[in-house]
Amino acid sequence: MQLISHAQHTALPHQHTLTLANDANPMQQAFEGIQTIVLQFPKFTDGRAFSQALMLRRRCGFEGDIRAVGDVLIDQLSQMQRCGFSSAVLRADQDLEKGRQLLTHFTAFYQADLTQPKPLFAR
């Protein structure tokens, strides 16, 4: 997962970007020509974008960048990566370098996810 600064995110070309509200149904969207889908976390406690990312990867087959924006904290990054996010823009008070370190903290998970479809016991 790539951590993006606010400046890098605002420089994103908008013609190949789709921003979805966290209550939008990804199954009802057209993705032709879209390279980045921005999913929003309006509050730390609102996890609907996790479900959207999973739907985009599993059901819609989207292979481009899925980016988390909004109230994104470093302790969410590992779960975001496991649900299909490929990049995130951290909340302004979060440390990018600490976030990068936390992404390498765990080398394996017992459960299956998008990055590893088999559970640990079956590998």
XYZ file of N, CA, C and O in Angstrom:
492
model
N 0.854 -1.184 0.000
C 0.000 0.000 0.000
C 0.889 1.232 0.000
O 1.884 1.284 0.703
N 0.499 2.183 -0.784
C 1.260 3.424 -0.897
C 0.572 4.517 -0.066
O -0.648 4.682 -0.142
N 1.367 5.246 0.697
C 0.833 6.380 1.446
C 1.114 7.646 0.655
O 2.251 7.909 0.265
N 0.074 8.411 0.434
C 0.115 9.596 -0.422
C -0.035 10.843 0.435
O -0.897 10.893 1.317
N 0.770 11.857 0.149
C 0.612 13.130 0.869
C -0.611 13.871 0.318
O -1.105 13.574 -0.780
N -1.085 14.844 1.069
C -2.227 15.639 0.610
C -1.893 16.362 -0.692
O -2.738 16.466 -1.581
N -0.658 16.845 -0.820
C -0.248 17.549 -2.045
C -0.266 16.605 -3.251
O -0.724 16.978 -4.331
N 0.227 15.383 -3.066
C 0.207 14.409 -4.164
C -1.223 14.055 -4.549
O -1.532 13.887 -5.728
N -2.090 13.945 -3.562
C -3.483 13.597 -3.847
C -4.184 14.707 -4.619
O -4.921 14.429 -5.563
N -3.974 15.949 -4.242
C -4.644 17.042 -4.948
C -4.105 17.229 -6.359
O -4.785 17.799 -7.202
N -2.906 16.714 -6.634
C -2.344 16.792 -7.984
C -2.817 15.649 -8.888
O -2.439 15.577 -10.053
N -3.654 14.763 -8.367
C -4.168 13.623 -9.119
C -4.990 14.111 -10.311
O -5.872 14.955 -10.148
N -4.695 13.610 -11.522
C -5.504 14.029 -12.688
C -6.948 13.543 -12.540
O -7.191 12.360 -12.317
N -7.890 14.439 -12.644
C -9.288 14.125 -12.377
C -9.993 13.401 -13.519
O -11.025 12.788 -13.308
N -9.453 13.432 -14.740
C -10.150 12.808 -15.858
C -10.182 11.286 -15.770
O -11.025 10.652 -16.372
N -9.300 10.667 -14.991
C -9.279 9.208 -14.859
C -9.581 8.777 -13.424
O -9.218 7.689 -13.012
N -10.252 9.666 -12.677
C -10.522 9.423 -11.260
C -12.023 9.469 -11.008
O -12.725 10.323 -11.538
N -12.482 8.531 -10.206
C -13.875 8.500 -9.789
C -13.896 8.567 -8.266
O -13.250 7.759 -7.597
N -14.621 9.533 -7.709
C -14.776 9.653 -6.264
C -16.168 9.177 -5.905
O -17.163 9.658 -6.452
N -16.220 8.186 -5.001
C -17.512 7.647 -4.578
C -17.820 8.088 -3.152
O -16.954 8.015 -2.278
N -19.038 8.517 -2.927
C -19.504 8.777 -1.568
C -19.547 7.440 -0.843
O -19.697 6.384 -1.474
N -19.439 7.454 0.471
C -19.377 6.183 1.193
C -20.721 5.468 1.266
O -20.790 4.347 1.752
N -21.775 6.061 0.751
C -23.061 5.366 0.675
C -23.425 4.969 -0.751
O -24.508 4.462 -1.006
N -22.499 5.152 -1.701
C -22.743 4.777 -3.096
C -22.532 3.279 -3.287
O -21.688 2.669 -2.644
N -23.296 2.702 -4.193
C -23.163 1.283 -4.509
C -22.164 1.122 -5.656
O -22.441 1.533 -6.773
N -21.004 0.514 -5.408
C -20.014 0.340 -6.479
C -20.528 -0.496 -7.642
O -20.063 -0.344 -8.769
N -21.491 -1.357 -7.396
C -22.028 -2.215 -8.443
C -22.826 -1.414 -9.479
O -23.099 -1.921 -10.560
N -23.184 -0.193 -9.171
C -23.971 0.632 -10.080
C -23.120 1.684 -10.784
O -23.658 2.645 -11.328
N -21.803 1.507 -10.818
C -20.896 2.484 -11.409
C -20.293 1.940 -12.701
O -20.168 0.739 -12.879
N -19.895 2.846 -13.575
C -19.163 2.482 -14.789
C -17.698 2.844 -14.567
O -17.380 3.937 -14.105
N -16.793 1.928 -14.895
C -15.369 2.119 -14.600
C -14.505 2.255 -15.845
O -13.286 2.254 -15.731
N -15.102 2.380 -16.994
C -14.329 2.489 -18.235
C -13.454 3.747 -18.209
O -13.929 4.849 -17.984
N -12.158 3.558 -18.386
C -11.209 4.662 -18.401
C -10.788 5.157 -17.023
O -9.973 6.065 -16.909
N -11.332 4.574 -15.966
C -11.010 4.997 -14.598
C -9.753 4.276 -14.122
O -9.659 3.059 -14.206
N -8.784 5.042 -13.629
C -7.549 4.477 -13.106
C -7.503 4.498 -11.579
O -6.849 3.660 -10.967
N -8.187 5.471 -10.978
C -8.199 5.617 -9.523
C -9.622 5.831 -9.045
O -10.346 6.653 -9.590
N -9.999 5.066 -8.014
C -11.284 5.282 -7.348
C -10.981 5.749 -5.933
O -10.249 5.092 -5.195
N -11.523 6.892 -5.585
C -11.320 7.491 -4.263
C -12.529 7.148 -3.402
O -13.663 7.456 -3.765
N -12.260 6.483 -2.274
C -13.310 6.132 -1.323
C -13.126 6.965 -0.065
O -12.005 7.162 0.399
N -14.232 7.412 0.491
C -14.182 8.399 1.565
C -14.511 7.814 2.937
O -15.433 7.017 3.080
N -13.716 8.234 3.913
C -13.942 7.938 5.326
C -14.287 9.269 5.998
O -13.399 9.986 6.443
N -15.587 9.643 6.069
C -15.936 10.921 6.683
C -15.638 10.965 8.180
O -15.359 12.018 8.718
N -15.710 9.785 8.836
C -15.380 9.666 10.255
C -14.616 8.367 10.442
O -14.836 7.390 9.732
N -13.750 8.341 11.421
C -12.986 7.135 11.756
C -13.903 5.942 12.006
O -13.591 4.812 11.651
N -15.045 6.181 12.605
C -15.964 5.104 12.979
C -16.854 4.636 11.833
O -17.625 3.694 12.001
N -16.780 5.249 10.670
C -17.611 4.882 9.521
C -16.793 3.993 8.584
O -15.928 4.463 7.867
N -17.064 2.707 8.583
C -16.264 1.758 7.818
C -16.881 1.288 6.519
O -16.460 0.266 5.954
N -17.865 2.000 5.992
C -18.521 1.550 4.760
C -17.562 1.480 3.580
O -17.721 0.642 2.694
N -16.531 2.310 3.566
C -15.567 2.279 2.458
C -14.780 0.970 2.426
O -14.314 0.554 1.366
N -14.625 0.292 3.568
C -13.994 -1.030 3.570
C -14.800 -1.989 2.701
O -14.256 -2.729 1.886
N -16.120 -1.981 2.870
C -16.999 -2.846 2.079
C -16.967 -2.457 0.611
O -16.972 -3.326 -0.270
N -16.940 -1.159 0.337
C -16.875 -0.710 -1.054
C -15.607 -1.209 -1.737
O -15.654 -1.679 -2.874
N -14.472 -1.109 -1.045
C -13.206 -1.568 -1.627
C -13.256 -3.057 -1.918
O -12.829 -3.507 -3.007
N -13.770 -3.826 -1.007
C -13.888 -5.267 -1.201
C -14.795 -5.587 -2.390
O -14.476 -6.446 -3.214
N -15.908 -4.882 -2.503
C -16.817 -5.088 -3.638
C -16.147 -4.712 -4.953
O -16.308 -5.415 -5.966
N -15.411 -3.611 -4.950
C -14.737 -3.183 -6.180
C -13.743 -4.236 -6.664
O -13.635 -4.493 -7.860
N -13.009 -4.825 -5.748
C -12.012 -5.835 -6.124
C -12.659 -7.174 -6.485
O -12.372 -7.739 -7.527
N -13.530 -7.683 -5.623
C -14.087 -9.027 -5.817
C -15.200 -9.089 -6.838
O -15.204 -9.946 -7.703
N -16.170 -8.221 -6.723
C -17.356 -8.315 -7.580
C -17.218 -7.545 -8.891
O -17.719 -7.973 -9.918
N -16.558 -6.391 -8.827
C -16.433 -5.563 -10.028
C -15.150 -5.853 -10.789
O -15.020 -5.446 -11.943
N -14.188 -6.492 -10.158
C -12.928 -6.815 -10.818
C -12.046 -5.606 -11.094
O -11.177 -5.659 -11.972
N -12.236 -4.531 -10.356
C -11.431 -3.322 -10.573
C -9.989 -3.585 -10.161
O -9.727 -4.044 -9.057
N -9.049 -3.295 -11.051
C -7.635 -3.558 -10.791
C -6.793 -2.308 -10.608
O -5.601 -2.399 -10.339
N -7.398 -1.139 -10.742
C -6.660 0.112 -10.598
C -6.442 0.481 -9.138
O -6.599 -0.329 -8.222
N -6.079 1.733 -8.923
C -5.801 2.265 -7.592
C -7.110 2.535 -6.854
O -7.987 3.211 -7.385
N -7.234 1.995 -5.648
C -8.342 2.347 -4.756
C -7.729 3.109 -3.599
O -6.884 2.587 -2.879
N -8.136 4.365 -3.466
C -7.502 5.281 -2.513
C -8.458 5.678 -1.395
O -9.597 6.065 -1.650
N -7.984 5.627 -0.165
C -8.738 6.048 1.009
C -8.410 7.505 1.323
O -7.241 7.881 1.361
N -9.443 8.299 1.556
C -9.249 9.703 1.946
C -10.202 10.027 3.094
O -11.180 9.332 3.320
N -9.907 11.101 3.795
C -10.773 11.561 4.874
C -10.144 11.336 6.228
O -8.960 11.617 6.432
N -10.924 10.790 7.141
C -10.482 10.568 8.519
C -9.734 9.228 8.591
O -10.175 8.281 9.243
N -8.587 9.162 7.902
C -7.792 7.932 7.784
C -6.652 7.971 8.797
O -5.811 8.865 8.766
N -6.643 6.980 9.689
C -5.628 6.881 10.727
C -4.666 5.738 10.412
O -5.033 4.782 9.737
N -3.463 5.812 10.948
C -2.466 4.795 10.633
C -2.866 3.408 11.135
O -2.479 2.408 10.541
N -3.652 3.326 12.185
C -4.031 2.005 12.679
C -5.098 1.327 11.817
O -5.441 0.176 12.049
N -5.584 1.981 10.795
C -6.527 1.381 9.844
C -5.812 0.799 8.624
O -6.411 0.044 7.871
N -4.558 1.156 8.409
C -3.884 0.858 7.146
C -3.787 -0.623 6.818
O -4.017 -1.033 5.684
N -3.452 -1.428 7.790
C -3.316 -2.862 7.534
C -4.636 -3.460 7.066
O -4.669 -4.225 6.094
N -5.715 -3.121 7.738
C -7.026 -3.640 7.332
C -7.433 -3.085 5.974
O -8.037 -3.794 5.169
N -7.101 -1.840 5.694
C -7.402 -1.274 4.378
C -6.707 -2.071 3.280
O -7.315 -2.412 2.262
N -5.453 -2.365 3.488
C -4.687 -3.128 2.513
C -5.308 -4.512 2.298
O -5.431 -4.968 1.169
N -5.735 -5.144 3.359
C -6.330 -6.476 3.269
C -7.692 -6.455 2.588
O -8.144 -7.465 2.061
N -8.368 -5.303 2.572
C -9.677 -5.172 1.926
C -9.589 -4.711 0.476
O -10.608 -4.643 -0.204
N -8.392 -4.360 0.008
C -8.257 -3.990 -1.396
C -7.778 -2.581 -1.682
O -7.581 -2.217 -2.840
N -7.591 -1.759 -0.663
C -7.054 -0.424 -0.903
C -5.598 -0.539 -1.349
O -4.849 -1.376 -0.838
N -5.193 0.303 -2.277
C -3.806 0.305 -2.738
C -3.078 1.585 -2.351
O -1.854 1.643 -2.432
N -3.819 2.613 -1.935
C -3.182 3.848 -1.467
C -4.101 4.539 -0.463
O -5.290 4.263 -0.402
N -3.504 5.429 0.331
C -4.262 6.157 1.348
C -3.653 7.526 1.564
O -2.444 7.703 1.475
N -4.519 8.481 1.853
C -4.112 9.825 2.249
C -4.459 9.941 3.727
O -5.629 9.919 4.100
N -3.441 10.007 4.559
C -3.655 10.058 5.998
C -4.221 11.401 6.444
O -3.976 12.435 5.803
N -4.938 11.371 7.552
C -5.410 12.603 8.178
C -4.195 13.455 8.510
O -3.105 12.937 8.791
N -4.328 14.755 8.497
C -3.202 15.690 8.633
C -2.357 15.464 9.886
O -1.144 15.698 9.866
N -2.943 14.991 10.977
C -2.171 14.818 12.209
C -1.480 13.449 12.302
O -0.856 13.145 13.314
N -1.556 12.639 11.244
C -0.942 11.305 11.249
C 0.445 11.357 10.602
O 0.674 12.103 9.656
N 1.354 10.542 11.091
C 2.744 10.514 10.642
C 2.907 9.508 9.496
O 2.712 8.302 9.689
N 3.278 10.000 8.297
C 3.463 9.137 7.133
C 4.500 8.046 7.380
O 4.291 6.885 7.029
N 5.626 8.410 7.971
C 6.691 7.429 8.196
C 6.256 6.351 9.184
O 6.543 5.171 8.982
N 5.548 6.716 10.218
C 5.034 5.733 11.176
C 4.032 4.802 10.489
O 4.017 3.598 10.731
N 3.227 5.348 9.601
C 2.293 4.533 8.837
C 3.011 3.521 7.958
O 2.617 2.354 7.877
N 4.075 3.942 7.308
C 4.870 3.023 6.475
C 5.469 1.905 7.330
O 5.510 0.751 6.912
N 5.935 2.248 8.514
C 6.498 1.235 9.415
C 5.431 0.228 9.847
O 5.688 -0.981 9.879
N 4.246 0.716 10.165
C 3.183 -0.175 10.617
C 2.735 -1.144 9.522
O 2.314 -2.266 9.812
N 2.840 -0.735 8.268
C 2.451 -1.613 7.168
C 3.378 -2.821 7.031
O 3.000 -3.827 6.445
N 4.583 -2.726 7.557
C 5.524 -3.844 7.488
C 5.594 -4.619 8.796
O 6.352 -5.581 8.895
N 4.818 -4.239 9.774
C 4.882 -4.839 11.114
C 4.480 -6.321 11.112
O 5.148 -7.145 11.713
N 3.389 -6.664 10.434
C 2.923 -8.046 10.385
C 3.328 -8.676 9.060
O 3.096 -8.112 8.004
N 3.917 -9.854 9.127
C 4.362 -10.532 7.900
C 3.328 -11.519 7.385
O 3.379 -11.915 6.224
N 2.382 -11.938 8.215
C 1.342 -12.879 7.795
C 0.129 -12.737 8.703
O 0.238 -12.289 9.839
N -1.024 -13.130 8.159
C -2.268 -13.138 8.913
C -2.863 -14.529 8.850
O -2.701 -15.238 7.855
N -3.552 -14.920 9.886
C -4.158 -16.242 9.921
C -5.313 -16.341 8.924
O -5.482 -17.331 8.233
N -6.117 -15.299 8.842
C -7.284 -15.307 7.979
C -6.898 -15.037 6.519
O -5.908 -14.387 6.235
N -7.740 -15.484 5.603
C -7.588 -15.147 4.190
C -8.060 -13.716 3.959
O -8.846 -13.166 4.730
N -7.563 -13.085 2.912
C -7.998 -11.747 2.527
C -7.732 -11.564 1.041
O -7.384 -12.513 0.344
N -7.863 -10.351 0.549
C -7.633 -10.118 -0.881
C -6.186 -10.304 -1.283
O -5.905 -10.723 -2.393
N -5.265 -9.980 -0.413
C -3.849 -10.111 -0.759
C -3.365 -11.540 -0.644
O -2.414 -11.928 -1.310
N -3.999 -12.356 0.203
C -3.647 -13.767 0.367
C -4.961 -14.554 0.502
O -5.566 -14.571 1.576
N -5.417 -15.186 -0.601
C -6.735 -15.837 -0.583
C -6.816 -17.115 0.265
O -7.906 -17.580 0.539
N -5.702 -17.675 0.684
C -5.736 -18.888 1.511
C -5.401 -18.532 2.965
O -4.460 -17.791 3.224
N -6.129 -19.141 3.912
C -5.767 -18.931 5.321
C -4.429 -19.573 5.615
O -3.964 -20.458 4.888
N -3.805 -19.162 6.692
C -2.463 -19.623 7.033
C -2.355 -21.141 7.103
O -1.402 -21.733 6.605
N -3.347 -21.822 7.691
C -3.260 -23.278 7.829
C -3.287 -24.001 6.477
O -2.840 -25.130 6.379
N -3.786 -23.343 5.430
C -3.908 -23.985 4.113
C -2.750 -23.630 3.168
O -2.707 -24.104 2.037
N -1.810 -22.830 3.637
C -0.695 -22.454 2.772
C 0.406 -23.471 2.839
O 0.670 -24.136 3.762
